[in-house]
Every structure is written in structure tokens, then in C-alpha cells.
CSV table of C-alpha atoms in Angstrom, one decimal:
chain,number,residue,atom,x,y,z
A,1,MET,CA,76.7,74.0,116.5
A,2,MET,CA,73.9,72.9,114.2
A,3,PRO,CA,74.7,70.2,111.6
A,4,GLY,CA,73.4,72.5,108.7
A,5,LEU,CA,75.6,75.3,109.8
A,6,SER,CA,78.7,73.1,110.1
A,7,ALA,CA,78.1,71.8,106.5
A,8,ARG,CA,77.7,75.4,105.2
A,9,LEU,CA,81.0,76.5,106.9
A,10,ALA,CA,82.8,73.4,105.6
A,11,LEU,CA,81.5,74.0,102.1
A,12,ARG,CA,82.5,77.7,102.3
A,13,ALA,CA,86.0,76.7,103.5
A,14,LEU,CA,86.3,74.2,100.6
A,15,ASN,CA,85.2,76.8,98.1
A,16,ARG,CA,87.8,79.3,99.4
A,17,LEU,CA,90.6,76.7,99.3
A,18,LEU,CA,89.7,75.9,95.7
A,19,MET,CA,89.7,79.6,94.8
A,20,ILE,CA,93.1,80.0,96.3
A,21,ALA,CA,94.5,77.0,94.4
A,22,VAL,CA,93.0,78.4,91.1
A,23,VAL,CA,94.4,81.9,91.7
A,24,LEU,CA,97.9,80.6,92.5
A,25,TRP,CA,97.8,78.2,89.5
A,26,GLY,CA,96.7,81.0,87.2
A,27,ALA,CA,99.4,83.3,88.5
A,28,ALA,CA,102.0,80.6,88.0
A,29,THR,CA,100.9,79.8,84.5
A,30,ILE,CA,100.7,83.4,83.3
A,31,ALA,CA,104.1,84.1,84.8
A,32,PHE,CA,105.6,81.1,83.2
A,33,VAL,CA,104.2,82.0,79.7
A,34,VAL,CA,105.3,85.6,80.0
A,35,VAL,CA,108.8,84.7,81.1
A,36,LYS,CA,109.2,82.3,78.2
A,37,LEU,CA,108.1,85.0,75.8
A,38,ILE,CA,110.9,87.3,77.0
A,39,PRO,CA,113.5,87.4,74.2
A,40,GLY,CA,117.0,86.1,75.1
A,41,ASP,CA,119.0,83.0,75.8
A,42,PRO,CA,118.7,81.8,79.5
A,43,VAL,CA,121.9,79.8,79.2
A,44,GLY,CA,123.7,83.1,78.2
A,45,VAL,CA,122.2,84.8,81.2
A,46,ILE,CA,123.4,82.0,83.5
A,47,SER,CA,126.9,82.0,82.0
A,48,GLY,CA,127.2,85.8,82.0
A,49,GLY,CA,127.1,86.3,78.3
A,50,ASP,CA,126.2,84.8,74.9
A,51,ASN,CA,129.7,83.8,73.9
A,52,ILE,CA,131.3,83.1,77.3
A,53,VAL,CA,131.0,79.2,77.2
A,54,ASP,CA,131.5,76.7,74.4
A,55,GLY,CA,128.9,74.1,73.1
A,56,PRO,CA,129.5,71.3,75.6
A,57,GLN,CA,129.4,73.8,78.5
A,58,ARG,CA,126.2,75.3,77.2
A,59,GLU,CA,124.7,71.8,77.1
A,60,ALA,CA,125.8,71.0,80.6
A,61,ILE,CA,124.3,74.3,81.9
A,62,ALA,CA,121.0,73.7,80.1
A,63,ARG,CA,120.9,70.1,81.5
A,64,GLN,CA,121.6,71.3,85.0
A,65,PHE,CA,118.7,73.8,85.0
A,66,GLY,CA,116.3,71.6,83.0
A,67,LEU,CA,116.4,74.0,80.0
A,68,ASP,CA,117.0,71.1,77.6
A,69,GLN,CA,113.6,69.7,78.3
A,70,PRO,CA,110.4,70.4,76.2
A,71,ILE,CA,108.4,73.5,77.3
A,72,ALA,CA,105.5,71.2,78.5
A,73,VAL,CA,107.9,69.3,80.7
A,74,GLN,CA,109.5,72.5,82.0
A,75,TYR,CA,106.0,73.8,82.9
A,76,ALA,CA,104.9,70.6,84.6
A,77,THR,CA,108.2,70.5,86.6
A,78,TYR,CA,107.9,74.2,87.6
A,79,VAL,CA,104.2,73.8,88.8
A,80,ARG,CA,105.1,70.6,90.7
A,81,ARG,CA,108.0,72.2,92.5
A,82,ALA,CA,106.1,75.5,93.1
A,83,LEU,CA,103.4,73.5,95.0
A,84,THR,CA,106.1,72.5,97.5
A,85,GLY,CA,107.6,76.0,97.7
A,86,ASP,CA,110.6,75.2,95.6
A,87,PHE,CA,111.1,77.8,92.8
A,88,GLY,CA,114.5,76.6,91.7
A,89,THR,CA,117.9,78.4,91.8
A,90,SER,CA,118.4,82.0,90.9
A,91,TYR,CA,120.5,82.5,87.8
A,92,GLN,CA,122.0,85.7,89.2
A,93,TYR,CA,122.4,84.9,92.9
A,94,ARG,CA,123.2,81.2,92.5
A,95,GLN,CA,121.0,80.5,95.6
A,96,PRO,CA,117.5,79.0,96.1
A,97,VAL,CA,114.9,81.6,95.1
A,98,THR,CA,113.0,81.1,98.3
A,99,ARG,CA,116.0,81.9,100.4
A,100,VAL,CA,116.8,85.1,98.4
A,101,ILE,CA,113.1,86.3,98.7
A,102,VAL,CA,113.0,85.6,102.4
A,103,GLU,CA,116.2,87.5,103.1
A,104,ALA,CA,115.1,90.5,101.0
A,105,GLY,CA,111.5,90.3,102.3
A,106,GLY,CA,112.6,91.4,105.8
A,107,TYR,CA,113.7,94.8,104.6
A,108,THR,CA,110.6,95.3,102.5
A,109,VAL,CA,108.3,94.2,105.4
A,110,GLN,CA,110.1,96.7,107.7
A,111,LEU,CA,109.6,99.5,105.1
A,112,ALA,CA,106.0,98.6,104.2
A,113,ALA,CA,104.9,98.1,107.8
A,114,THR,CA,106.3,101.5,108.9
A,115,ALA,CA,104.8,103.2,105.8
A,116,MET,CA,101.4,101.6,106.5
A,117,LEU,CA,101.5,102.6,110.2
A,118,ILE,CA,102.3,106.2,109.2
A,119,ALA,CA,99.6,106.2,106.5
A,120,VAL,CA,96.9,104.8,108.8
A,121,VAL,CA,97.6,107.1,111.7
A,122,ALA,CA,97.7,110.2,109.5
A,123,ALA,CA,94.5,109.2,107.7
A,124,LEU,CA,92.7,108.6,111.0
A,125,ILE,CA,93.7,111.9,112.4
A,126,SER,CA,92.9,113.7,109.2
A,127,ALA,CA,89.5,112.1,108.8
A,128,ILE,CA,88.4,112.4,112.4
A,129,ALA,CA,89.5,116.1,112.6
A,130,THR,CA,87.9,117.3,109.3
A,131,ALA,CA,84.9,115.1,108.5
A,132,GLY,CA,82.0,117.4,108.3
A,133,GLN,CA,83.7,120.3,110.1
A,134,ARG,CA,86.7,122.7,110.0
A,135,ALA,CA,86.0,123.7,106.3
A,136,LYS,CA,89.3,125.5,105.7
A,137,LEU,CA,91.5,122.8,107.2
A,138,ARG,CA,89.4,120.2,105.3
A,139,ALA,CA,89.9,122.0,102.0
A,140,ALA,CA,93.7,122.4,102.7
A,141,LEU,CA,94.1,118.7,103.5
A,142,ILE,CA,92.1,117.6,100.5
A,143,GLY,CA,94.3,119.7,98.3
A,144,PHE,CA,97.4,118.2,99.8
A,145,GLU,CA,96.0,114.7,99.4
A,146,LEU,CA,95.3,115.3,95.7
A,147,ILE,CA,98.9,116.5,95.2
A,148,ALA,CA,100.3,113.4,97.0
A,149,LEU,CA,98.1,111.1,94.9
A,150,SER,CA,99.0,112.7,91.6
A,151,THR,CA,102.7,113.0,92.2
A,152,PRO,CA,105.0,110.1,91.1
A,153,ILE,CA,106.4,108.4,94.2
A,154,TYR,CA,110.0,108.6,92.9
A,155,TRP,CA,109.6,112.4,92.6
A,156,ILE,CA,108.4,112.6,96.2
A,157,GLY,CA,111.5,110.6,97.3
A,158,ILE,CA,113.8,112.9,95.3
A,159,VAL,CA,112.3,116.0,96.9
A,160,LEU,CA,112.6,114.6,100.4
A,161,LEU,CA,116.1,113.5,99.7
A,162,THR,CA,117.1,117.0,98.4
A,163,LEU,CA,115.5,118.8,101.4
A,164,PHE,CA,116.2,116.6,104.4
A,165,SER,CA,119.4,114.7,103.3
A,166,PHE,CA,121.4,117.0,101.1
A,167,LYS,CA,120.4,120.4,102.5
A,168,LEU,CA,119.5,119.8,106.1
A,169,GLN,CA,121.5,116.5,106.5
A,170,TRP,CA,119.1,115.1,109.0
A,171,PHE,CA,118.9,111.7,107.4
A,172,PRO,CA,121.3,109.5,105.4
A,173,VAL,CA,121.1,109.6,101.6
A,174,THR,CA,121.1,105.8,101.1
A,175,GLY,CA,121.4,102.5,102.9
A,176,SER,CA,119.4,100.6,105.5
A,177,ASP,CA,121.5,101.1,108.6
A,178,GLY,CA,119.4,102.1,111.6
A,179,PHE,CA,116.1,103.9,112.1
A,180,ARG,CA,117.2,107.2,110.6
A,181,SER,CA,117.7,105.5,107.2
A,182,LEU,CA,114.1,104.2,107.4
A,183,VAL,CA,112.4,107.5,108.0
A,184,LEU,CA,112.5,109.1,104.5
A,185,PRO,CA,111.7,105.9,102.5
A,186,ALA,CA,108.7,105.2,104.9
A,187,VAL,CA,107.4,108.7,104.6
A,188,THR,CA,107.8,108.6,100.8
A,189,LEU,CA,105.8,105.4,100.5
A,190,SER,CA,103.2,106.4,103.1
A,191,LEU,CA,102.2,109.8,101.5
A,192,PRO,CA,100.0,108.5,98.6
A,193,LEU,CA,98.7,105.6,100.8
A,194,GLY,CA,97.7,108.0,103.5
A,195,ALA,CA,96.1,110.4,101.1
A,196,LEU,CA,93.9,107.7,99.5
A,197,LEU,CA,93.0,106.2,102.8
A,198,SER,CA,92.2,109.6,104.3
A,199,GLN,CA,89.8,110.5,101.5
A,200,VAL,CA,87.9,107.2,101.8
A,201,LEU,CA,87.8,107.4,105.6
A,202,ARG,CA,86.6,111.0,105.6
A,203,ASP,CA,83.8,110.2,103.1
A,204,GLY,CA,82.7,107.1,105.0
A,205,LEU,CA,82.8,109.0,108.3
A,206,GLU,CA,80.7,111.9,107.0
A,207,ASP,CA,78.2,109.4,105.7
A,208,SER,CA,78.0,107.6,109.0
A,209,LEU,CA,77.5,110.9,110.9
A,210,THR,CA,74.2,111.4,109.0
A,211,GLN,CA,72.8,108.0,109.8
A,212,PRO,CA,70.0,107.5,112.3
A,213,PHE,CA,72.2,105.7,114.7
A,214,ALA,CA,74.4,108.8,115.0
A,215,MET,CA,71.4,110.9,116.0
A,216,THR,CA,70.5,108.3,118.6
A,217,VAL,CA,74.0,108.4,120.1
A,218,ARG,CA,73.9,112.2,120.2
A,219,MET,CA,70.5,112.1,122.0
A,220,ARG,CA,72.2,110.0,124.7
A,221,GLY,CA,74.5,112.9,125.4
A,222,VAL,CA,77.6,111.2,123.9
A,223,GLY,CA,80.3,113.7,122.8
A,224,GLU,CA,81.1,114.3,119.1
A,225,THR,CA,84.6,113.0,119.4
A,226,ILE,CA,83.5,109.8,121.1
A,227,LEU,CA,80.8,109.4,118.4
A,228,ARG,CA,83.3,109.7,115.6
A,229,ILE,CA,85.9,107.4,117.1
A,230,ARG,CA,83.7,104.7,118.7
A,231,HIS,CA,80.8,104.5,116.3
A,232,GLY,CA,81.5,106.4,113.1
A,233,LEU,CA,84.9,104.9,112.4
A,234,ARG,CA,83.5,101.3,112.4
A,235,HIS,CA,81.1,102.3,109.6
A,236,ALA,CA,83.8,104.1,107.7
A,237,ALA,CA,86.3,101.3,108.1
A,238,LEU,CA,84.1,98.9,106.1
A,239,ALA,CA,84.5,101.1,103.0
A,240,ALA,CA,88.2,101.6,103.6
A,241,SER,CA,88.9,97.9,104.0
A,242,THR,CA,87.7,97.3,100.4
A,243,LEU,CA,90.8,99.3,99.3
A,244,THR,CA,93.1,96.7,100.8
A,245,GLY,CA,94.0,95.2,97.4
A,246,THR,CA,94.7,98.7,95.9
A,247,LEU,CA,96.8,99.6,99.0
A,248,LEU,CA,98.8,96.4,98.8
A,249,ALA,CA,99.5,96.9,95.1
A,250,SER,CA,100.6,100.4,95.9
A,251,VAL,CA,102.9,99.2,98.6
A,252,LEU,CA,104.5,96.5,96.4
A,253,GLY,CA,104.8,98.8,93.4
A,254,GLY,CA,105.9,101.7,95.4
A,255,SER,CA,108.6,99.7,97.3
A,256,ILE,CA,110.4,99.0,94.0
A,257,LEU,CA,110.7,102.7,93.3
A,258,THR,CA,111.3,103.7,96.9
A,259,GLU,CA,114.0,101.1,97.4
A,260,THR,CA,115.7,102.2,94.2
A,261,VAL,CA,115.6,105.9,95.0
A,262,PHE,CA,117.0,105.4,98.5
A,263,GLY,CA,119.4,102.5,97.7
A,264,ARG,CA,117.7,100.1,100.1
A,265,PRO,CA,117.8,96.3,99.8
A,266,GLY,CA,114.5,94.5,99.5
A,267,ILE,CA,111.9,92.8,97.3
A,268,GLY,CA,111.8,95.8,95.1
A,269,GLN,CA,115.5,95.8,94.4
A,270,ILE,CA,115.6,92.1,93.6
A,271,THR,CA,112.5,92.4,91.4
A,272,LEU,CA,114.2,95.1,89.4
A,273,GLN,CA,117.4,93.1,89.1
A,274,ALA,CA,115.6,89.9,88.2
A,275,ILE,CA,113.8,91.6,85.3
A,276,LYS,CA,116.9,93.4,84.1
A,277,SER,CA,119.0,90.2,84.1
A,278,ARG,CA,116.2,88.0,82.9
A,279,ASP,CA,116.5,85.8,86.0
A,280,MET,CA,113.5,83.6,85.2
A,281,PRO,CA,113.3,81.5,88.4
A,282,MET,CA,113.5,84.7,90.5
A,283,VAL,CA,110.8,86.4,88.4
A,284,LEU,CA,108.5,83.4,88.7
A,285,GLY,CA,109.1,83.1,92.4
A,286,LEU,CA,108.4,86.8,93.0
A,287,VAL,CA,105.1,86.6,91.0
A,288,MET,CA,104.0,83.6,93.1
A,289,PHE,CA,105.1,85.3,96.3
A,290,SER,CA,103.0,88.4,95.4
A,291,ALA,CA,100.0,86.3,94.4
A,292,LEU,CA,100.2,84.4,97.7
A,293,ILE,CA,100.4,87.7,99.7
A,294,PHE,CA,97.3,89.0,97.9
A,295,VAL,CA,95.4,85.8,98.6
A,296,ILE,CA,96.3,85.9,102.3
A,297,VAL,CA,95.5,89.6,102.7
A,298,ASN,CA,92.1,89.1,101.0
A,299,ILE,CA,91.3,86.3,103.3
A,300,ILE,CA,92.2,88.4,106.3
A,301,VAL,CA,90.0,91.3,105.0
A,302,ASP,CA,87.1,89.0,104.4
A,303,ALA,CA,87.4,87.9,108.1
A,304,LEU,CA,87.6,91.5,109.2
A,305,TYR,CA,84.3,92.3,107.4
A,306,LEU,CA,82.6,89.9,109.8
A,307,VAL,CA,84.3,91.6,112.8
A,308,ILE,CA,83.4,95.2,111.6
A,309,ASP,CA,79.8,94.7,110.4
A,310,PRO,CA,77.4,92.6,112.6
A,311,ARG,CA,75.0,92.4,109.7
A,312,LEU,CA,77.4,90.2,107.8
A,313,ARG,CA,77.9,88.0,110.9
A,314,ARG,CA,74.1,87.4,111.1
A,315,ALA,CA,73.9,86.7,107.3
A,316,SER,CA,76.7,84.1,107.6
A,317,HIS,CA,74.7,82.2,110.2
A,318,GLU,CA,71.5,82.2,108.1
């Protein structure tokens, strides 16, 4: 490897690490300020009520959780501990925040991964089957996608529950026991994701099929289906990958409502409970966890750009 190229890659990696540090520090600072602005007495939250404990006990609780320190000291302590992955002890669960998030994260990852798989497969089939052809089916799918995108996710969940759980009794109403309990929440969460992804993939695929390379492939005698899957999708995937941040926000936001509607444990449930009970360490930990996920996903997407588009690979070596 050329010395100049090594220096550029090292500089790019250093810039990326600095950007990650700034993003996490900004998220931590904003979350800390917002949590401190929420009205209420944190000692009252910890003790279970405003008049549950007397003065000495209040002082002891405040000293135990560092709430007797000045705001600047609390902020410095919080940032220092957050850098090591220590977000303190949850007021509500009385356990380390990291442990609570990790335990709940397994359920949310299971739900989000299943929903994303359903959304991606449905979007690929819809885009490949209707891009630039089958006008009636294309119009029908676009209409369904617009309905899915404009319908609140909790309403989709209630409709599916009413039809498939209460009337047909194919799936359990609530809980997280077994695969059958995962089907309806995953379908609920996947519908708006798949609709958005399908629209972007279809537009990208239709655009790629009008490019000169598509005509060259057709002149070689390659079939239309092979052209769409092997050549067109790579072009369309570049536009779809830019939606990653939006899709991730939809998954995290949608999981709160989906887990609530279907009574499933997960990140969404503990986020809702943390906000309702003003569990400050938990809220701060969840914000940092979300920011870290966004950063990691964006790094992966940037790497995928280089895999998908050879022009970016050449530009990175210039």
C-alpha cells in the first residue's frame, strides 16, 4: 500500500472517530439537560413518593445517588461514567442501567430483526415484480403502500389483533412466548417499513432500467428478471441505503408502540416506563444506547456504499 494512501486512510479513520465522540458527547449532554429540566423530585421518584421518607432518609438517598452534588459535578460524573459504559443504577428497577437495557434489548432485537426481514423481502418482491411493468398490480401496491405509510402503527396493531387474535384466534393477544407471539408484532412493525422501502426500491429500479448499461445487458441476451436482480437492484440499493437512518428511527419509535399494543417486553416498554416514572439514569442510558446504535449503523452503511458502488471505491483510492 502506498504511503500517501495509508496516511489518507488513517486521517479518515481519525476524523470518523472524532465525529463519533462528538455525536455521543452531544447526545449525552442534550439528554442530561433535558432530564434535569423535567419537573419533579428525583428523591421522591426513588423513594416511591414525595412524602414517603423523612428528612434524614432523603439526604441519605440523595447522597447515595449523587443528587446532593452541584449540577456541574453531576454532569462531569455522568459523562465520565458514560465513557466507560456505566450509566448508574435505575431508580425503578434498582439494577444497573446497562444490565436492564441488555436484558430488554434481546426482545427488541428479535422483533426488529424479524420486522426488517419481512419488510426487505416484501419490498424486494414488490419492486422487482412491478418496476416499469404490470401497471394494475403496480397501482394496487402503490395504493396499499400509501395506506400503510399514512396509518398510525398502533392502529395497524389493533386491527391485526382484532382480526387474527380475537376473531380467528390464530395468534395470542399478548406476551412473548414462542414464535406465534412474534408474528403479529413483527408484521405490524414491518408494514410501514416495507412500504417506504418498496417505493424507493421501485423508483431506483425503474431509473436503473433506463440507463445505458441496462441496454447493453439486454443486447447480450440476458433475461429481464436476471437484469433486474443482478444489475438493477445494485443501482437501486444505493438510494435505498440512504434511508437507513429513517428506517432505524422508525424501528425504534415503532417498537415502543408495538410492544405496548401487544404487551411485549423490550426497549420500547422500558423507555415508556422510564419516561413515565422519571427514571433519569434509565432515560440517559437509553438515549446514549440509541445514539450509539445510530452511529454504528451509519458506519456500516458508509462501508456498504463502497461495496455497492465501484465509483466510490475508485474515488476513495484517488
